[in-house]
PDB file of C-alpha atoms and ligand atoms in Angstrom:
ATOM      1  CA  MET Y   1      -1.941 -31.907   0.733  1.00 49.00           C
ATOM      2  CA  GLU Y   2      -3.537 -31.513   4.166  1.00 54.00           C
ATOM      3  CA  LYS Y   3      -0.138 -30.850   5.708  1.00 54.00           C
ATOM      4  CA  GLU Y   4       0.698 -28.343   3.010  1.00 51.00           C
ATOM      5  CA  ARG Y   5      -2.562 -26.544   3.671  1.00 53.00           C
ATOM      6  CA  LYS Y   6      -1.878 -26.425   7.425  1.00 52.00           C
ATOM      7  CA  ASP Y   7       1.674 -25.156   6.902  1.00 51.00           C
ATOM      8  CA  SER Y   8       0.551 -22.400   4.610  1.00 50.00           C
ATOM      9  CA  SER Y   9      -2.381 -21.379   6.777  1.00 51.00           C
ATOM     10  CA  ALA Y  10       0.094 -20.986   9.654  1.00 50.00           C
ATOM     11  CA  ARG Y  11       1.676 -18.228   7.583  1.00 59.00           C
ATOM     12  CA  LEU Y  12      -1.625 -16.368   7.244  1.00 70.00           C
ATOM     13  CA  GLY Y  13      -1.783 -13.381   9.557  1.00 83.00           C
ATOM     14  CA  LYS Y  14       1.992 -13.134   9.689  1.00 95.00           C
ATOM     15  CA  THR Y  15       2.298 -10.022   7.561  1.00 97.00           C
ATOM     16  CA  TYR Y  16      -0.447  -8.103   9.355  1.00 97.00           C
ATOM     17  CA  ASP Y  17       1.119  -9.031  12.706  1.00 97.00           C
ATOM     18  CA  TYR Y  18       4.467  -7.792  11.391  1.00 97.00           C
ATOM     19  CA  ILE Y  19       2.866  -4.461  10.433  1.00 98.00           C
ATOM     20  CA  LEU Y  20       1.286  -4.013  13.872  1.00 98.00           C
ATOM     21  CA  ASN Y  21       4.491  -4.984  15.685  1.00 97.00           C
ATOM     22  CA  GLN Y  22       6.639  -2.694  13.582  1.00 97.00           C
ATOM     23  CA  ILE Y  23       4.247   0.244  14.042  1.00 98.00           C
ATOM     24  CA  ALA Y  24       4.425  -0.324  17.794  1.00 97.00           C
ATOM     25  CA  GLN Y  25       8.209  -0.348  17.566  1.00 97.00           C
ATOM     26  CA  HIS Y  26       8.871   2.534  15.153  1.00 97.00           C
ATOM     27  CA  GLY Y  27       5.761   4.724  15.394  1.00 97.00           C
ATOM     28  CA  SER Y  28       5.302   4.737  11.618  1.00 98.00           C
ATOM     29  CA  LEU Y  29       6.572   2.630   8.722  1.00 98.00           C
ATOM     30  CA  TYR Y  30       7.929   3.381   5.277  1.00 98.00           C
ATOM     31  CA  PHE Y  31       6.689   1.308   2.336  1.00 98.00           C
ATOM     32  CA  ILE Y  32       7.823   1.762  -1.252  1.00 98.00           C
ATOM     33  CA  LEU Y  33       5.315   1.294  -4.058  1.00 97.00           C
ATOM     34  CA  ILE Y  34       6.735  -0.528  -7.060  1.00 96.00           C
ATOM     35  CA  ASP Y  35       4.812   0.040 -10.282  1.00 94.00           C
ATOM     36  CA  PRO Y  36       5.409  -3.037 -12.508  1.00 93.00           C
ATOM     37  CA  ASP Y  37       5.092  -0.888 -15.614  1.00 90.00           C
ATOM     38  CA  LYS Y  38       7.962   1.323 -14.527  1.00 89.00           C
ATOM     39  CA  THR Y  39      10.528  -1.266 -13.458  1.00 85.00           C
ATOM     40  CA  ASN Y  40      13.541  -2.277 -15.510  1.00 78.00           C
ATOM     41  CA  SER Y  41      16.626  -4.451 -15.190  1.00 81.00           C
ATOM     42  CA  ASN Y  42      17.651  -2.461 -12.102  1.00 91.00           C
ATOM     43  CA  LEU Y  43      14.796  -3.788  -9.959  1.00 95.00           C
ATOM     44  CA  LYS Y  44      16.925  -6.381  -8.184  1.00 96.00           C
ATOM     45  CA  LYS Y  45      19.522  -3.774  -7.206  1.00 96.00           C
ATOM     46  CA  PHE Y  46      16.864  -1.263  -6.211  1.00 96.00           C
ATOM     47  CA  VAL Y  47      15.110  -3.734  -3.895  1.00 97.00           C
ATOM     48  CA  ARG Y  48      18.410  -4.690  -2.248  1.00 97.00           C
ATOM     49  CA  ILE Y  49      19.392  -1.065  -1.682  1.00 97.00           C
ATOM     50  CA  ALA Y  50      15.963  -0.172  -0.261  1.00 98.00           C
ATOM     51  CA  THR Y  51      16.155  -3.148   2.091  1.00 98.00           C
ATOM     52  CA  GLU Y  52      19.661  -2.177   3.262  1.00 98.00           C
ATOM     53  CA  CYS Y  53      18.447   1.370   3.878  1.00 98.00           C
ATOM     54  CA  GLY Y  54      15.758   0.103   6.252  1.00 98.00           C
ATOM     55  CA  VAL Y  55      12.515   0.240   4.256  1.00 98.00           C
ATOM     56  CA  ASP Y  56       9.740  -1.649   6.082  1.00 98.00           C
ATOM     57  CA  GLY Y  57       8.103  -3.294   3.075  1.00 98.00           C
ATOM     58  CA  PHE Y  58       7.063  -3.123  -0.545  1.00 98.00           C
ATOM     59  CA  PHE Y  59       3.704  -2.648  -2.199  1.00 98.00           C
ATOM     60  CA  ILE Y  60       3.424  -3.781  -5.812  1.00 97.00           C
ATOM     61  CA  GLY Y  61       0.627  -2.747  -8.132  1.00 96.00           C
ATOM     62  CA  SER Y  62      -0.819  -0.170 -10.470  1.00 91.00           C
ATOM     63  CA  SER Y  63      -4.248   1.345 -11.197  1.00 86.00           C
ATOM     64  CA  LEU Y  64      -3.804   0.401 -14.814  1.00 84.00           C
ATOM     65  CA  LEU Y  65      -1.403  -2.362 -15.805  1.00 83.00           C
ATOM     66  CA  LEU Y  66       0.018  -1.918 -19.289  1.00 82.00           C
ATOM     67  CA  SER Y  67       2.855  -4.444 -19.353  1.00 80.00           C
ATOM     68  CA  GLN Y  68       3.103  -8.155 -18.570  1.00 85.00           C
ATOM     69  CA  ASN Y  69       5.694  -7.536 -15.889  1.00 90.00           C
ATOM     70  CA  PHE Y  70       3.557  -8.064 -12.812  1.00 94.00           C
ATOM     71  CA  GLU Y  71       4.409 -11.660 -11.851  1.00 94.00           C
ATOM     72  CA  ARG Y  72       8.100 -11.183 -12.649  1.00 94.00           C
ATOM     73  CA  CYS Y  73       8.205  -8.005 -10.616  1.00 96.00           C
ATOM     74  CA  VAL Y  74       6.675  -9.666  -7.526  1.00 97.00           C
ATOM     75  CA  LYS Y  75       9.049 -12.628  -7.832  1.00 97.00           C
ATOM     76  CA  ILE Y  76      12.202 -10.525  -8.190  1.00 97.00           C
ATOM     77  CA  THR Y  77      11.190  -8.299  -5.291  1.00 97.00           C
ATOM     78  CA  LYS Y  78      10.476 -11.289  -3.071  1.00 97.00           C
ATOM     79  CA  GLU Y  79      13.797 -12.919  -3.957  1.00 97.00           C
ATOM     80  CA  ASN Y  80      15.798  -9.848  -2.998  1.00 98.00           C
ATOM     81  CA  THR Y  81      14.365  -8.742   0.321  1.00 98.00           C
ATOM     82  CA  ASP Y  82      13.419 -10.140   3.697  1.00 97.00           C
ATOM     83  CA  LYS Y  83      10.738  -7.452   4.092  1.00 98.00           C
ATOM     84  CA  PRO Y  84       7.095  -8.165   3.284  1.00 98.00           C
ATOM     85  CA  VAL Y  85       6.063  -8.006  -0.345  1.00 98.00           C
ATOM     86  CA  ILE Y  86       2.423  -7.019  -0.482  1.00 98.00           C
ATOM     87  CA  ILE Y  87       0.257  -6.738  -3.557  1.00 98.00           C
ATOM     88  CA  PHE Y  88      -1.607  -3.454  -3.854  1.00 97.00           C
ATOM     89  CA  PRO Y  89      -3.916  -4.564  -6.666  1.00 96.00           C
ATOM     90  CA  GLY Y  90      -5.448  -2.339  -9.297  1.00 93.00           C
ATOM     91  CA  SER Y  91      -7.553  -5.226 -10.555  1.00 91.00           C
ATOM     92  CA  ILE Y  92      -8.044  -9.007 -10.399  1.00 92.00           C
ATOM     93  CA  TYR Y  93      -5.184  -9.365 -12.879  1.00 92.00           C
ATOM     94  CA  GLN Y  94      -2.764  -8.417 -10.114  1.00 95.00           C
ATOM     95  CA  ILE Y  95      -2.576 -11.536  -7.957  1.00 95.00           C
ATOM     96  CA  SER Y  96       0.630 -13.552  -7.600  1.00 96.00           C
ATOM     97  CA  LYS Y  97       1.538 -16.584  -5.548  1.00 96.00           C
ATOM     98  CA  PHE Y  98       5.008 -15.121  -4.923  1.00 97.00           C
ATOM     99  CA  ALA Y  99       3.662 -12.361  -2.658  1.00 97.00           C
ATOM    100  CA  ASP Y 100       3.431 -12.582   1.125  1.00 97.00           C
ATOM    101  CA  ALA Y 101       0.099 -10.809   1.294  1.00 98.00           C
ATOM    102  CA  ILE Y 102      -2.420  -8.799  -0.664  1.00 98.00           C
ATOM    103  CA  LEU Y 103      -4.272  -5.662   0.391  1.00 98.00           C
ATOM    104  CA  PHE Y 104      -7.802  -6.997   0.047  1.00 98.00           C
ATOM    105  CA  LEU Y 105      -9.121  -3.618  -1.005  1.00 97.00           C
ATOM    106  CA  SER Y 106     -12.660  -2.423  -1.060  1.00 98.00           C
ATOM    107  CA  VAL Y 107     -12.899   1.011  -2.657  1.00 98.00           C
ATOM    108  CA  LEU Y 108     -15.487   2.475  -0.319  1.00 98.00           C
ATOM    109  CA  THR Y 109     -15.498   5.798  -2.205  1.00 98.00           C
ATOM    110  CA  SER Y 110     -16.366   4.097  -5.505  1.00 98.00           C
ATOM    111  CA  THR Y 111     -19.763   4.681  -7.074  1.00 98.00           C
ATOM    112  CA  ASN Y 112     -19.626   1.258  -8.735  1.00 98.00           C
ATOM    113  CA  THR Y 113     -20.223  -1.927  -6.731  1.00 98.00           C
ATOM    114  CA  GLU Y 114     -17.730  -3.714  -8.983  1.00 97.00           C
ATOM    115  CA  PHE Y 115     -14.910  -1.972  -7.034  1.00 97.00           C
ATOM    116  CA  ILE Y 116     -16.549  -2.393  -3.636  1.00 98.00           C
ATOM    117  CA  ILE Y 117     -17.444  -6.110  -3.737  1.00 98.00           C
ATOM    118  CA  GLY Y 118     -17.521  -7.372  -7.377  1.00 97.00           C
ATOM    119  CA  GLN Y 119     -13.839  -7.865  -8.211  1.00 96.00           C
ATOM    120  CA  GLN Y 120     -13.191  -9.044  -4.646  1.00 97.00           C
ATOM    121  CA  THR Y 121     -15.634 -11.929  -5.100  1.00 97.00           C
ATOM    122  CA  ILE Y 122     -13.875 -13.037  -8.266  1.00 97.00           C
ATOM    123  CA  ALA Y 123     -10.452 -12.735  -6.604  1.00 97.00           C
ATOM    124  CA  SER Y 124     -11.255 -14.574  -3.349  1.00 97.00           C
ATOM    125  CA  PRO Y 125     -11.045 -18.177  -4.631  1.00 97.00           C
ATOM    126  CA  ILE Y 126      -7.722 -17.407  -6.329  1.00 97.00           C
ATOM    127  CA  ILE Y 127      -6.302 -15.858  -3.149  1.00 97.00           C
ATOM    128  CA  PHE Y 128      -7.515 -18.883  -1.189  1.00 96.00           C
ATOM    129  CA  LYS Y 129      -5.879 -21.260  -3.632  1.00 96.00           C
ATOM    130  CA  TYR Y 130      -2.549 -19.420  -3.559  1.00 95.00           C
ATOM    131  CA  ARG Y 131      -2.724 -19.104   0.253  1.00 94.00           C
ATOM    132  CA  ILE Y 132      -1.653 -15.464   0.111  1.00 95.00           C
ATOM    133  CA  GLU Y 133      -2.574 -13.518   3.232  1.00 97.00           C
ATOM    134  CA  PRO Y 134      -5.499 -11.189   2.495  1.00 98.00           C
ATOM    135  CA  ILE Y 135      -5.430  -7.994   4.572  1.00 98.00           C
ATOM    136  CA  SER Y 136      -8.853  -6.397   4.551  1.00 98.00           C
ATOM    137  CA  THR Y 137      -8.319  -2.735   3.637  1.00 98.00           C
ATOM    138  CA  ALA Y 138     -10.685   0.184   3.097  1.00 98.00           C
ATOM    139  CA  TYR Y 139      -9.485   2.273   0.182  1.00 98.00           C
ATOM    140  CA  LEU Y 140     -10.561   5.899   0.436  1.00 98.00           C
ATOM    141  CA  LEU Y 141      -9.812   8.366  -2.341  1.00 98.00           C
ATOM    142  CA  ILE Y 142      -9.173  11.900  -1.147  1.00 98.00           C
ATOM    143  CA  GLU Y 143      -9.572  14.867  -3.483  1.00 98.00           C
ATOM    144  CA  SER Y 144      -6.089  16.056  -4.464  1.00 98.00           C
ATOM    145  CA  GLY Y 145      -6.286  18.539  -7.348  1.00 96.00           C
ATOM    146  CA  LYS Y 146      -6.546  17.186 -10.874  1.00 94.00           C
ATOM    147  CA  MET Y 147      -8.213  13.795 -11.320  1.00 96.00           C
ATOM    148  CA  THR Y 148      -5.821  10.904 -10.634  1.00 95.00           C
ATOM    149  CA  SER Y 149      -5.758   7.491 -12.333  1.00 94.00           C
ATOM    150  CA  ALA Y 150      -6.886   5.818  -9.101  1.00 95.00           C
ATOM    151  CA  THR Y 151      -9.978   8.040  -8.890  1.00 96.00           C
ATOM    152  CA  PHE Y 152     -10.800   7.634 -12.566  1.00 96.00           C
ATOM    153  CA  ILE Y 153     -10.287   3.882 -12.779  1.00 95.00           C
ATOM    154  CA  SER Y 154     -12.082   3.106  -9.507  1.00 96.00           C
ATOM    155  CA  GLN Y 155     -14.978   5.410 -10.460  1.00 97.00           C
ATOM    156  CA  SER Y 156     -14.668   7.145  -7.126  1.00 97.00           C
ATOM    157  CA  LYS Y 157     -16.282  10.254  -5.790  1.00 98.00           C
ATOM    158  CA  PRO Y 158     -13.255  11.481  -3.804  1.00 98.00           C
ATOM    159  CA  ILE Y 159     -13.732  12.834  -0.286  1.00 98.00           C
ATOM    160  CA  PRO Y 160     -13.366  16.659  -0.215  1.00 98.00           C
ATOM    161  CA  ARG Y 161     -10.074  17.743   1.376  1.00 97.00           C
ATOM    162  CA  ASP Y 162     -11.757  20.163   3.749  1.00 97.00           C
ATOM    163  CA  LYS Y 163     -14.449  17.798   5.032  1.00 97.00           C
ATOM    164  CA  PRO Y 164     -12.790  15.710   7.744  1.00 97.00           C
ATOM    165  CA  GLU Y 165     -16.203  14.758   9.098  1.00 98.00           C
ATOM    166  CA  ILE Y 166     -16.939  12.846   5.878  1.00 98.00           C
ATOM    167  CA  ALA Y 167     -13.537  11.125   5.999  1.00 98.00           C
ATOM    168  CA  ILE Y 168     -14.148  10.180   9.636  1.00 98.00           C
ATOM    169  CA  ALA Y 169     -17.553   8.721   8.757  1.00 98.00           C
ATOM    170  CA  TYR Y 170     -15.978   6.537   6.062  1.00 98.00           C
ATOM    171  CA  ALA Y 171     -13.112   5.500   8.365  1.00 98.00           C
ATOM    172  CA  LEU Y 172     -15.506   4.579  11.160  1.00 98.00           C
ATOM    173  CA  THR Y 173     -17.529   2.542   8.678  1.00 98.00           C
ATOM    174  CA  ALA Y 174     -14.372   0.645   7.753  1.00 98.00           C
ATOM    175  CA  GLN Y 175     -13.591   0.027  11.418  1.00 98.00           C
ATOM    176  CA  TYR Y 176     -17.130  -1.131  12.218  1.00 98.00           C
ATOM    177  CA  LEU Y 177     -16.997  -3.492   9.236  1.00 98.00           C
ATOM    178  CA  GLY Y 178     -13.872  -5.001  10.801  1.00 98.00           C
ATOM    179  CA  MET Y 179     -11.400  -3.899   8.151  1.00 98.00           C
ATOM    180  CA  LYS Y 180      -7.770  -4.117   9.269  1.00 98.00           C
ATOM    181  CA  LEU Y 181      -6.246  -1.130   7.494  1.00 98.00           C
ATOM    182  CA  ILE Y 182      -7.513   2.131   6.026  1.00 98.00           C
ATOM    183  CA  TYR Y 183      -5.688   3.508   2.976  1.00 98.00           C
ATOM    184  CA  LEU Y 184      -6.029   7.270   2.545  1.00 98.00           C
ATOM    185  CA  GLU Y 185      -5.131   7.776  -1.093  1.00 98.00           C
ATOM    186  CA  ALA Y 186      -4.430  11.098  -2.802  1.00 98.00           C
ATOM    187  CA  GLY Y 187      -3.476   9.170  -5.963  1.00 96.00           C
ATOM    188  CA  SER Y 188      -0.121   8.420  -7.468  1.00 95.00           C
ATOM    189  CA  GLY Y 189       1.546  11.630  -8.650  1.00 94.00           C
ATOM    190  CA  ALA Y 190      -1.120  13.757  -6.948  1.00 97.00           C
ATOM    191  CA  ASP Y 191      -0.660  17.524  -6.907  1.00 96.00           C
ATOM    192  CA  ASN Y 192      -1.562  17.587  -3.207  1.00 98.00           C
ATOM    193  CA  SER Y 193      -0.983  14.847  -0.656  1.00 98.00           C
ATOM    194  CA  VAL Y 194      -3.603  13.883   1.941  1.00 98.00           C
ATOM    195  CA  PRO Y 195      -3.955  16.915   4.272  1.00 98.00           C
ATOM    196  CA  ASN Y 196      -2.279  16.556   7.676  1.00 98.00           C
ATOM    197  CA  GLU Y 197      -5.402  17.914   9.383  1.00 98.00           C
ATOM    198  CA  LEU Y 198      -7.520  15.201   7.815  1.00 98.00           C
ATOM    199  CA  ILE Y 199      -5.116  12.486   8.985  1.00 98.00           C
ATOM    200  CA  LYS Y 200      -5.140  13.949  12.518  1.00 98.00           C
ATOM    201  CA  ALA Y 201      -8.947  14.115  12.572  1.00 98.00           C
ATOM    202  CA  ILE Y 202      -9.327  10.472  11.556  1.00 98.00           C
ATOM    203  CA  LYS Y 203      -6.562   9.319  13.884  1.00 98.00           C
ATOM    204  CA  SER Y 204      -8.241  11.000  16.862  1.00 98.00           C
ATOM    205  CA  THR Y 205     -11.428   8.991  16.269  1.00 98.00           C
ATOM    206  CA  VAL Y 206     -10.514   5.704  14.619  1.00 98.00           C
ATOM    207  CA  GLU Y 207      -8.202   2.960  15.901  1.00 97.00           C
ATOM    208  CA  THR Y 208      -7.581   1.112  12.623  1.00 98.00           C
ATOM    209  CA  PRO Y 209      -4.035   1.805  11.335  1.00 98.00           C
ATOM    210  CA  LEU Y 210      -3.870   4.338   8.510  1.00 98.00           C
ATOM    211  CA  ILE Y 211      -1.857   4.044   5.315  1.00 98.00           C
ATOM    212  CA  VAL Y 212      -1.215   7.387   3.616  1.00 98.00           C
ATOM    213  CA  GLY Y 213       0.041   7.757   0.068  1.00 98.00           C
ATOM    214  CA  GLY Y 214      -0.008   9.845  -3.059  1.00 98.00           C
ATOM    215  CA  GLY Y 215       1.928  13.036  -3.805  1.00 97.00           C
ATOM    216  CA  ILE Y 216       4.457  12.712  -0.964  1.00 98.00           C
ATOM    217  CA  LYS Y 217       7.519  14.374  -2.437  1.00 96.00           C
ATOM    218  CA  ASN Y 218      10.161  14.560   0.279  1.00 97.00           C
ATOM    219  CA  PRO Y 219      11.094  13.285   3.760  1.00 98.00           C
ATOM    220  CA  GLU Y 220       9.699  16.473   5.382  1.00 98.00           C
ATOM    221  CA  ASN Y 221       6.241  15.749   3.877  1.00 98.00           C
ATOM    222  CA  ALA Y 222       6.557  12.158   5.073  1.00 98.00           C
ATOM    223  CA  TYR Y 223       7.503  13.281   8.578  1.00 98.00           C
ATOM    224  CA  GLU Y 224       4.384  15.483   8.747  1.00 98.00           C
ATOM    225  CA  LYS Y 225       2.143  12.563   7.732  1.00 98.00           C
ATOM    226  CA  ALA Y 226       3.781  10.286  10.289  1.00 98.00           C
ATOM    227  CA  ASN Y 227       3.465  12.919  12.980  1.00 98.00           C
ATOM    228  CA  SER Y 228      -0.205  13.420  12.091  1.00 98.00           C
ATOM    229  CA  GLY Y 229      -0.959   9.758  12.729  1.00 98.00           C
ATOM    230  CA  ALA Y 230      -0.179   7.755   9.585  1.00 98.00           C
ATOM    231  CA  GLY Y 231       0.919   4.214  10.449  1.00 98.00           C
ATOM    232  CA  ILE Y 232       2.374   3.551   6.993  1.00 98.00           C
ATOM    233  CA  ILE Y 233       3.661   6.164   4.541  1.00 98.00           C
ATOM    234  CA  VAL Y 234       3.923   5.168   0.879  1.00 98.00           C
ATOM    235  CA  THR Y 235       5.947   6.776  -1.877  1.00 98.00           C
ATOM    236  CA  GLY Y 236       6.186   5.745  -5.518  1.00 96.00           C
ATOM    237  CA  ASN Y 237       6.916   8.466  -8.063  1.00 94.00           C
ATOM    238  CA  ILE Y 238       9.562  10.341  -6.145  1.00 96.00           C
ATOM    239  CA  LEU Y 239      11.972   7.394  -6.193  1.00 94.00           C
ATOM    240  CA  GLU Y 240      11.223   6.657  -9.843  1.00 89.00           C
ATOM    241  CA  ASP Y 241      12.238  10.249 -10.602  1.00 89.00           C
ATOM    242  CA  THR Y 242      15.443  10.168  -8.536  1.00 93.00           C
ATOM    243  CA  PRO Y 243      18.823   9.508 -10.239  1.00 92.00           C
ATOM    244  CA  PRO Y 244      20.391   6.154  -9.191  1.00 90.00           C
ATOM    245  CA  THR Y 245      23.290   7.883  -7.420  1.00 93.00           C
ATOM    246  CA  LYS Y 246      20.885   9.635  -5.046  1.00 96.00           C
ATOM    247  CA  ILE Y 247      18.494   6.765  -4.302  1.00 96.00           C
ATOM    248  CA  LYS Y 248      20.331   5.420  -1.277  1.00 97.00           C
ATOM    249  CA  GLY Y 249      20.495   8.801   0.439  1.00 98.00           C
ATOM    250  CA  LEU Y 250      16.851   9.586  -0.242  1.00 98.00           C
ATOM    251  CA  ILE Y 251      15.495   6.253   0.999  1.00 98.00           C
ATOM    252  CA  SER Y 252      17.613   6.542   4.162  1.00 98.00           C
ATOM    253  CA  ASP Y 253      16.252  10.073   4.726  1.00 98.00           C
ATOM    254  CA  PHE Y 254      12.674   8.815   4.336  1.00 98.00           C
ATOM    255  CA  VAL Y 255      13.302   6.000   6.821  1.00 98.00           C
ATOM    256  CA  ARG Y 256      14.816   8.414   9.363  1.00 98.00           C
ATOM    257  CA  ALA Y 257      11.967  10.901   8.961  1.00 98.00           C
ATOM    258  CA  ILE Y 258       9.266   8.250   9.309  1.00 98.00           C
ATOM    259  CA  HIS Y 259      10.658   6.055  12.099  1.00 97.00           C
ATOM    260  CA  ARG Y 260       9.725   8.372  14.936  1.00 82.00           C
ATOM    261  CA  LYS Y 261      10.643   6.060  17.794  1.00 81.00           C
TER     262      LYS Y 261
HETATM  263  C1  1GP T   1      -0.170   5.717  -4.589  1.00 56.47           C
HETATM  264  O1  1GP T   1       0.593   6.015  -2.521  1.00 56.47           O
HETATM  265  C2  1GP T   1       1.013   5.709  -3.777  1.00 56.47           C
HETATM  266  O2  1GP T   1      -1.025   4.812  -4.023  1.00 56.47           O
HETATM  267  C3  1GP T   1       2.209   6.439  -4.291  1.00 56.47           C
HETATM  268  O3  1GP T   1       1.950   7.733  -4.742  1.00 56.47           O
HETATM  269  O4  1GP T   1       3.548   7.850  -6.631  1.00 56.47           O
HETATM  270  O5  1GP T   1       2.554   9.936  -5.682  1.00 56.47           O
HETATM  271  O6  1GP T   1       4.241   8.649  -4.390  1.00 56.47           O
HETATM  272  P1  1GP T   1       3.155   8.586  -5.393  1.00 56.47           P
END
């Protein structure tokens, strides 16, 4: 038991180190978000193709989980890639021992303490027991047009798009609290992605690596985010909406656009 605990604690920190090393190597990384509610029997093939095309990792999660597919989805993804499989949890019901790590999110833009510290406190003992690597992450919702599920469910007051000073203040807070990543979220399927100017403004002030996601529709958009200072670019919807015959080409284009070095 003691040995097992030591072995597994040796793994802790591995995924975050991988992220930092890969950012240093490539400039920016490409992660694909897998929504467990939207996967089907093709998941295994999809994960293999994405891995072959050079994706840097997978996030798995959803603001609102409707199916019972979560655990199965994490397991299949893990079994078919050598890239990190990281939970991007919408709630405490999204924790699985098959994952390498979990974004230990605090929704700093939420108006409800439940999403800032409440659910985290309930999740911590489970994460400890499973020995999944928790990666402390500030989750910041950015205003992006119509209200997104992430904003609604997390009861957030999103940061105005044209107020970089507010975004910087939140990002600095995350850094001073010692958080390891900052997720700038426009929301899945957002009309407008996180503005490039806002990413640049935060990047010029804050050292913590930035994840940027929501509403990124093509490799050109992704390139702009990477060039503005995003360490990790995330896409979800666009691949779900792409016909199977075009998936390989699109993922490869995203990887090429995002890997700047
Ligand atoms: C949401 O960043 C993700 O957190 C993905 O958003 O589905 O709009 O690509 P999209």
